[in-house]
JSON list of C-alpha atoms in Angstrom, two decimals:
[
{"chain": "A", "resi": 1, "resn": "MET", "atom": "CA", "xyz": [74.16, 162.37, 304.37]},
{"chain": "A", "resi": 2, "resn": "LEU", "atom": "CA", "xyz": [76.16, 165.46, 304.65]},
{"chain": "A", "resi": 3, "resn": "GLU", "atom": "CA", "xyz": [78.80, 163.37, 304.93]},
{"chain": "A", "resi": 4, "resn": "HIS", "atom": "CA", "xyz": [77.43, 162.47, 300.94]},
{"chain": "A", "resi": 5, "resn": "VAL", "atom": "CA", "xyz": [77.03, 165.75, 299.73]},
{"chain": "A", "resi": 6, "resn": "LEU", "atom": "CA", "xyz": [80.41, 167.37, 300.99]},
{"chain": "A", "resi": 7, "resn": "THR", "atom": "CA", "xyz": [82.19, 164.65, 299.68]},
{"chain": "A", "resi": 8, "resn": "ALA", "atom": "CA", "xyz": [80.10, 165.44, 296.27]},
{"chain": "A", "resi": 9, "resn": "VAL", "atom": "CA", "xyz": [80.64, 169.09, 296.27]},
{"chain": "A", "resi": 10, "resn": "SER", "atom": "CA", "xyz": [84.81, 168.26, 297.11]},
{"chain": "A", "resi": 11, "resn": "GLU", "atom": "CA", "xyz": [84.60, 166.13, 294.35]},
{"chain": "A", "resi": 12, "resn": "ALA", "atom": "CA", "xyz": [83.23, 168.96, 292.21]},
{"chain": "A", "resi": 13, "resn": "GLY", "atom": "CA", "xyz": [86.20, 170.96, 292.49]},
{"chain": "A", "resi": 14, "resn": "LEU", "atom": "CA", "xyz": [83.98, 174.37, 292.78]},
{"chain": "A", "resi": 15, "resn": "GLY", "atom": "CA", "xyz": [86.70, 175.40, 294.97]},
{"chain": "A", "resi": 16, "resn": "ASN", "atom": "CA", "xyz": [86.19, 177.49, 298.32]},
{"chain": "A", "resi": 17, "resn": "VAL", "atom": "CA", "xyz": [83.58, 175.36, 300.28]},
{"chain": "A", "resi": 18, "resn": "LEU", "atom": "CA", "xyz": [81.35, 177.16, 302.70]},
{"chain": "A", "resi": 19, "resn": "LEU", "atom": "CA", "xyz": [79.31, 174.83, 305.06]},
{"chain": "A", "resi": 20, "resn": "VAL", "atom": "CA", "xyz": [76.68, 176.71, 306.29]},
{"chain": "A", "resi": 21, "resn": "THR", "atom": "CA", "xyz": [75.43, 175.29, 309.99]},
{"chain": "A", "resi": 22, "resn": "GLY", "atom": "CA", "xyz": [72.76, 176.50, 312.93]},
{"chain": "A", "resi": 23, "resn": "ASP", "atom": "CA", "xyz": [74.14, 175.60, 315.95]},
{"chain": "A", "resi": 24, "resn": "GLU", "atom": "CA", "xyz": [75.46, 172.21, 315.94]},
{"chain": "A", "resi": 25, "resn": "PRO", "atom": "CA", "xyz": [79.26, 172.71, 315.34]},
{"chain": "A", "resi": 26, "resn": "PHE", "atom": "CA", "xyz": [80.60, 170.36, 312.06]},
{"chain": "A", "resi": 27, "resn": "ALA", "atom": "CA", "xyz": [84.17, 172.16, 312.45]},
{"chain": "A", "resi": 28, "resn": "GLU", "atom": "CA", "xyz": [85.84, 168.62, 312.60]},
{"chain": "A", "resi": 29, "resn": "LEU", "atom": "CA", "xyz": [83.64, 167.28, 309.55]},
{"chain": "A", "resi": 30, "resn": "ALA", "atom": "CA", "xyz": [84.02, 170.42, 307.66]},
{"chain": "A", "resi": 31, "resn": "ALA", "atom": "CA", "xyz": [87.59, 170.27, 308.33]},
{"chain": "A", "resi": 32, "resn": "ASN", "atom": "CA", "xyz": [87.61, 166.66, 306.32]},
{"chain": "A", "resi": 33, "resn": "TYR", "atom": "CA", "xyz": [86.68, 168.26, 303.44]},
{"chain": "A", "resi": 34, "resn": "TRP", "atom": "CA", "xyz": [88.38, 171.83, 303.28]},
{"chain": "A", "resi": 35, "resn": "ALA", "atom": "CA", "xyz": [85.03, 173.15, 304.41]},
{"chain": "A", "resi": 36, "resn": "ARG", "atom": "CA", "xyz": [84.98, 176.55, 305.63]},
{"chain": "A", "resi": 37, "resn": "VAL", "atom": "CA", "xyz": [81.98, 176.57, 308.40]},
{"chain": "A", "resi": 38, "resn": "VAL", "atom": "CA", "xyz": [79.62, 179.56, 308.46]},
{"chain": "A", "resi": 39, "resn": "CYS", "atom": "CA", "xyz": [77.47, 179.99, 311.66]},
{"chain": "A", "resi": 40, "resn": "ASN", "atom": "CA", "xyz": [73.82, 181.07, 310.82]},
{"chain": "A", "resi": 41, "resn": "PRO", "atom": "CA", "xyz": [72.49, 182.20, 314.40]},
{"chain": "A", "resi": 42, "resn": "GLY", "atom": "CA", "xyz": [69.22, 182.77, 312.36]},
{"chain": "A", "resi": 43, "resn": "PHE", "atom": "CA", "xyz": [68.53, 179.18, 311.19]},
{"chain": "A", "resi": 44, "resn": "GLU", "atom": "CA", "xyz": [65.69, 178.80, 312.64]},
{"chain": "A", "resi": 45, "resn": "ASN", "atom": "CA", "xyz": [63.73, 181.12, 310.06]},
{"chain": "A", "resi": 46, "resn": "GLY", "atom": "CA", "xyz": [64.53, 179.03, 306.87]},
{"chain": "A", "resi": 47, "resn": "ILE", "atom": "CA", "xyz": [66.73, 177.68, 304.20]},
{"chain": "A", "resi": 48, "resn": "GLY", "atom": "CA", "xyz": [66.94, 181.77, 303.21]},
{"chain": "A", "resi": 49, "resn": "THR", "atom": "CA", "xyz": [68.81, 182.67, 306.02]},
{"chain": "A", "resi": 50, "resn": "SER", "atom": "CA", "xyz": [71.24, 180.32, 305.30]},
{"chain": "A", "resi": 51, "resn": "ILE", "atom": "CA", "xyz": [71.88, 181.07, 301.85]},
{"chain": "A", "resi": 52, "resn": "ALA", "atom": "CA", "xyz": [71.99, 184.67, 303.05]},
{"chain": "A", "resi": 53, "resn": "ALA", "atom": "CA", "xyz": [75.03, 183.34, 305.39]},
{"chain": "A", "resi": 54, "resn": "ALA", "atom": "CA", "xyz": [76.70, 181.74, 302.88]},
{"chain": "A", "resi": 55, "resn": "ALA", "atom": "CA", "xyz": [76.46, 185.13, 300.32]},
{"chain": "A", "resi": 56, "resn": "ASP", "atom": "CA", "xyz": [77.80, 187.17, 303.34]},
{"chain": "A", "resi": 57, "resn": "ALA", "atom": "CA", "xyz": [80.42, 184.82, 303.31]},
{"chain": "A", "resi": 58, "resn": "CYS", "atom": "CA", "xyz": [81.63, 185.29, 300.04]},
{"chain": "A", "resi": 59, "resn": "ASP", "atom": "CA", "xyz": [84.81, 187.61, 299.28]},
{"chain": "A", "resi": 60, "resn": "GLY", "atom": "CA", "xyz": [85.25, 190.06, 296.48]},
{"chain": "A", "resi": 61, "resn": "GLU", "atom": "CA", "xyz": [87.20, 187.43, 294.61]},
{"chain": "A", "resi": 62, "resn": "THR", "atom": "CA", "xyz": [84.26, 184.96, 294.20]},
{"chain": "A", "resi": 63, "resn": "GLU", "atom": "CA", "xyz": [82.81, 184.82, 290.94]},
{"chain": "A", "resi": 64, "resn": "ALA", "atom": "CA", "xyz": [79.89, 182.74, 291.68]},
{"chain": "A", "resi": 65, "resn": "LEU", "atom": "CA", "xyz": [77.94, 180.86, 294.49]},
{"chain": "A", "resi": 66, "resn": "VAL", "atom": "CA", "xyz": [76.58, 177.24, 294.05]},
{"chain": "A", "resi": 67, "resn": "ILE", "atom": "CA", "xyz": [73.63, 176.40, 296.74]},
{"chain": "A", "resi": 68, "resn": "VAL", "atom": "CA", "xyz": [73.68, 172.71, 297.51]},
{"chain": "A", "resi": 69, "resn": "LEU", "atom": "CA", "xyz": [71.51, 171.64, 300.23]},
{"chain": "A", "resi": 70, "resn": "GLY", "atom": "CA", "xyz": [72.41, 168.96, 302.57]},
{"chain": "A", "resi": 71, "resn": "ASP", "atom": "CA", "xyz": [69.16, 167.39, 302.18]},
{"chain": "A", "resi": 72, "resn": "GLN", "atom": "CA", "xyz": [69.59, 166.04, 298.60]},
{"chain": "A", "resi": 73, "resn": "PRO", "atom": "CA", "xyz": [71.54, 162.87, 299.32]},
{"chain": "A", "resi": 74, "resn": "LEU", "atom": "CA", "xyz": [71.64, 161.99, 295.27]},
{"chain": "A", "resi": 75, "resn": "VAL", "atom": "CA", "xyz": [73.46, 164.50, 293.96]},
{"chain": "A", "resi": 76, "resn": "THR", "atom": "CA", "xyz": [76.54, 163.75, 292.33]},
{"chain": "A", "resi": 77, "resn": "ALA", "atom": "CA", "xyz": [79.57, 165.83, 291.81]},
{"chain": "A", "resi": 78, "resn": "ALA", "atom": "CA", "xyz": [79.09, 165.18, 288.20]},
{"chain": "A", "resi": 79, "resn": "HIS", "atom": "CA", "xyz": [75.67, 166.82, 288.24]},
{"chain": "A", "resi": 80, "resn": "LEU", "atom": "CA", "xyz": [77.57, 170.12, 290.10]},
{"chain": "A", "resi": 81, "resn": "ARG", "atom": "CA", "xyz": [80.25, 170.22, 287.15]},
{"chain": "A", "resi": 82, "resn": "ALA", "atom": "CA", "xyz": [77.76, 169.93, 284.84]},
{"chain": "A", "resi": 83, "resn": "LEU", "atom": "CA", "xyz": [76.20, 173.23, 286.28]},
{"chain": "A", "resi": 84, "resn": "VAL", "atom": "CA", "xyz": [79.89, 175.20, 286.41]},
{"chain": "A", "resi": 85, "resn": "ALA", "atom": "CA", "xyz": [80.16, 173.92, 283.01]},
{"chain": "A", "resi": 86, "resn": "ALA", "atom": "CA", "xyz": [76.57, 175.56, 281.99]},
{"chain": "A", "resi": 87, "resn": "TRP", "atom": "CA", "xyz": [77.36, 178.99, 283.38]},
{"chain": "A", "resi": 88, "resn": "ASP", "atom": "CA", "xyz": [78.80, 181.49, 280.74]},
{"chain": "A", "resi": 89, "resn": "GLY", "atom": "CA", "xyz": [80.61, 183.06, 283.31]},
{"chain": "A", "resi": 90, "resn": "ALA", "atom": "CA", "xyz": [78.90, 186.08, 283.44]},
{"chain": "A", "resi": 91, "resn": "GLU", "atom": "CA", "xyz": [78.33, 187.99, 286.71]},
{"chain": "A", "resi": 92, "resn": "GLY", "atom": "CA", "xyz": [74.20, 188.07, 285.71]},
{"chain": "A", "resi": 93, "resn": "GLY", "atom": "CA", "xyz": [74.41, 184.15, 284.92]},
{"chain": "A", "resi": 94, "resn": "ILE", "atom": "CA", "xyz": [71.89, 181.76, 286.93]},
{"chain": "A", "resi": 95, "resn": "VAL", "atom": "CA", "xyz": [72.49, 178.13, 286.22]},
{"chain": "A", "resi": 96, "resn": "ALA", "atom": "CA", "xyz": [69.74, 175.93, 288.28]},
{"chain": "A", "resi": 97, "resn": "THR", "atom": "CA", "xyz": [68.87, 172.05, 288.64]},
{"chain": "A", "resi": 98, "resn": "SER", "atom": "CA", "xyz": [65.06, 171.23, 286.73]},
{"chain": "A", "resi": 99, "resn": "TYR", "atom": "CA", "xyz": [63.58, 168.02, 287.97]},
{"chain": "A", "resi": 100, "resn": "ALA", "atom": "CA", "xyz": [59.85, 167.55, 288.60]},
{"chain": "A", "resi": 101, "resn": "ASP", "atom": "CA", "xyz": [58.49, 170.17, 286.36]},
{"chain": "A", "resi": 102, "resn": "THR", "atom": "CA", "xyz": [60.75, 172.47, 288.51]},
{"chain": "A", "resi": 103, "resn": "GLN", "atom": "CA", "xyz": [63.98, 174.75, 288.53]},
{"chain": "A", "resi": 104, "resn": "GLY", "atom": "CA", "xyz": [65.50, 174.69, 292.05]},
{"chain": "A", "resi": 105, "resn": "PRO", "atom": "CA", "xyz": [69.12, 173.02, 293.82]},
{"chain": "A", "resi": 106, "resn": "PRO", "atom": "CA", "xyz": [71.53, 172.56, 293.67]},
{"chain": "A", "resi": 107, "resn": "VAL", "atom": "CA", "xyz": [71.70, 176.29, 291.79]},
{"chain": "A", "resi": 108, "resn": "LEU", "atom": "CA", "xyz": [74.55, 178.46, 290.59]},
{"chain": "A", "resi": 109, "resn": "PHE", "atom": "CA", "xyz": [74.59, 182.40, 291.10]},
{"chain": "A", "resi": 110, "resn": "GLY", "atom": "CA", "xyz": [76.63, 184.67, 289.53]},
{"chain": "A", "resi": 111, "resn": "SER", "atom": "CA", "xyz": [78.25, 187.01, 292.16]},
{"chain": "A", "resi": 112, "resn": "ALA", "atom": "CA", "xyz": [76.06, 189.81, 290.81]},
{"chain": "A", "resi": 113, "resn": "TYR", "atom": "CA", "xyz": [72.99, 188.63, 292.81]},
{"chain": "A", "resi": 114, "resn": "PHE", "atom": "CA", "xyz": [75.07, 188.50, 295.93]},
{"chain": "A", "resi": 115, "resn": "SER", "atom": "CA", "xyz": [73.30, 191.01, 297.51]},
{"chain": "A", "resi": 116, "resn": "GLU", "atom": "CA", "xyz": [69.96, 189.68, 296.65]},
{"chain": "A", "resi": 117, "resn": "LEU", "atom": "CA", "xyz": [70.71, 186.19, 298.13]},
{"chain": "A", "resi": 118, "resn": "ALA", "atom": "CA", "xyz": [72.28, 187.62, 301.16]},
{"chain": "A", "resi": 119, "resn": "SER", "atom": "CA", "xyz": [68.66, 189.74, 301.93]},
{"chain": "A", "resi": 120, "resn": "LEU", "atom": "CA", "xyz": [66.62, 186.53, 302.17]},
{"chain": "A", "resi": 121, "resn": "ASN", "atom": "CA", "xyz": [65.36, 185.99, 305.52]},
{"chain": "A", "resi": 122, "resn": "ASP", "atom": "CA", "xyz": [62.65, 183.31, 305.36]},
{"chain": "A", "resi": 123, "resn": "ASP", "atom": "CA", "xyz": [62.16, 179.78, 304.66]},
{"chain": "A", "resi": 124, "resn": "SER", "atom": "CA", "xyz": [61.52, 180.28, 300.36]},
{"chain": "A", "resi": 125, "resn": "GLY", "atom": "CA", "xyz": [65.07, 180.23, 299.69]},
{"chain": "A", "resi": 126, "resn": "ALA", "atom": "CA", "xyz": [65.74, 181.72, 296.59]},
{"chain": "A", "resi": 127, "resn": "LYS", "atom": "CA", "xyz": [62.89, 181.03, 294.50]},
{"chain": "A", "resi": 128, "resn": "ARG", "atom": "CA", "xyz": [61.88, 184.40, 294.24]},
{"chain": "A", "resi": 129, "resn": "ILE", "atom": "CA", "xyz": [65.19, 185.42, 293.06]},
{"chain": "A", "resi": 130, "resn": "LEU", "atom": "CA", "xyz": [65.28, 182.41, 289.80]},
{"chain": "A", "resi": 131, "resn": "ARG", "atom": "CA", "xyz": [61.44, 183.83, 289.64]},
{"chain": "A", "resi": 132, "resn": "ALA", "atom": "CA", "xyz": [62.46, 187.79, 289.17]},
{"chain": "A", "resi": 133, "resn": "HIS", "atom": "CA", "xyz": [65.14, 186.66, 286.58]},
{"chain": "A", "resi": 134, "resn": "THR", "atom": "CA", "xyz": [64.01, 184.06, 284.92]},
{"chain": "A", "resi": 135, "resn": "GLU", "atom": "CA", "xyz": [65.36, 185.03, 281.13]},
{"chain": "A", "resi": 136, "resn": "ARG", "atom": "CA", "xyz": [68.56, 184.95, 282.83]},
{"chain": "A", "resi": 137, "resn": "VAL", "atom": "CA", "xyz": [68.30, 181.06, 284.21]},
{"chain": "A", "resi": 138, "resn": "GLY", "atom": "CA", "xyz": [70.00, 178.28, 282.22]},
{"chain": "A", "resi": 139, "resn": "THR", "atom": "CA", "xyz": [69.23, 175.13, 283.38]},
{"chain": "A", "resi": 140, "resn": "VAL", "atom": "CA", "xyz": [70.83, 171.38, 283.82]},
{"chain": "A", "resi": 141, "resn": "THR", "atom": "CA", "xyz": [68.56, 168.38, 284.20]},
{"chain": "A", "resi": 142, "resn": "PHE", "atom": "CA", "xyz": [69.15, 166.10, 286.71]},
{"chain": "A", "resi": 143, "resn": "GLU", "atom": "CA", "xyz": [66.12, 164.03, 288.19]},
{"chain": "A", "resi": 144, "resn": "PRO", "atom": "CA", "xyz": [67.53, 162.60, 291.00]},
{"chain": "A", "resi": 145, "resn": "ALA", "atom": "CA", "xyz": [67.67, 165.91, 293.11]},
{"chain": "A", "resi": 146, "resn": "ALA", "atom": "CA", "xyz": [63.98, 165.77, 293.11]},
{"chain": "A", "resi": 147, "resn": "PHE", "atom": "CA", "xyz": [64.53, 163.36, 296.30]},
{"chain": "A", "resi": 148, "resn": "ASP", "atom": "CA", "xyz": [65.42, 165.13, 299.61]},
{"chain": "A", "resi": 149, "resn": "VAL", "atom": "CA", "xyz": [64.70, 164.26, 303.08]},
{"chain": "A", "resi": 150, "resn": "ASP", "atom": "CA", "xyz": [62.91, 165.79, 305.42]},
{"chain": "A", "resi": 151, "resn": "THR", "atom": "CA", "xyz": [61.51, 163.19, 307.66]},
{"chain": "A", "resi": 152, "resn": "PRO", "atom": "CA", "xyz": [62.34, 159.64, 309.05]},
{"chain": "A", "resi": 153, "resn": "ASP", "atom": "CA", "xyz": [60.40, 158.07, 306.27]},
{"chain": "A", "resi": 154, "resn": "ASP", "atom": "CA", "xyz": [62.23, 160.01, 303.58]},
{"chain": "A", "resi": 155, "resn": "LEU", "atom": "CA", "xyz": [65.96, 158.25, 305.07]},
{"chain": "A", "resi": 156, "resn": "ALA", "atom": "CA", "xyz": [64.55, 155.24, 305.52]},
{"chain": "A", "resi": 157, "resn": "SER", "atom": "CA", "xyz": [63.27, 155.11, 301.56]},
{"chain": "A", "resi": 158, "resn": "LEU", "atom": "CA", "xyz": [66.67, 156.35, 300.26]},
{"chain": "A", "resi": 159, "resn": "ASP", "atom": "CA", "xyz": [68.35, 153.27, 302.86]},
{"chain": "A", "resi": 160, "resn": "GLN", "atom": "CA", "xyz": [66.20, 150.65, 301.30]},
{"chain": "A", "resi": 161, "resn": "SER", "atom": "CA", "xyz": [66.73, 151.67, 297.61]},
{"chain": "A", "resi": 162, "resn": "ARG", "atom": "CA", "xyz": [70.53, 151.71, 298.54]},
{"chain": "A", "resi": 163, "resn": "THR", "atom": "CA", "xyz": [70.13, 147.91, 299.64]},
{"chain": "A", "resi": 164, "resn": "GLU", "atom": "CA", "xyz": [68.06, 146.69, 296.99]},
{"chain": "A", "resi": 165, "resn": "LYS", "atom": "CA", "xyz": [70.86, 148.11, 294.76]},
{"chain": "A", "resi": 166, "resn": "ASN", "atom": "CA", "xyz": [73.70, 146.38, 296.66]},
{"chain": "A", "resi": 167, "resn": "ALA", "atom": "CA", "xyz": [71.55, 143.19, 296.83]}
]
């Protein structure tokens, strides 16, 4: 699943790729995709800490951060390119994915939000930042992003649907 996400990011040509991990080493996998591993020692506190680790790892030249989750295996390179294309290039721009009557990841944040992203410390992700800046949020609809893998049953469902498509 992680390889699929890294492939989509790589094919999208987003620039520098950061792979934020917890306690598992993924250096070899990351190297296959020209990604830099960023270790998040606080991963047990939730996704916000991983987003914070990514924001902290951005240098002063980074114009935007595209947050792509490893548990959204249906996200495509074309969708990631659409997010970037919808961004106005402004430091204060945000482009979220719209699906299932919500806005969420993958999401692009302009550099003006890096300090807010770096302060995340719980399992709510970047939702509060999206809510605080609704007037700056553009969206790109991509319903497949609604599917994420949180349980073995979710993974089995994904495998079954792929098997049925290939039959």
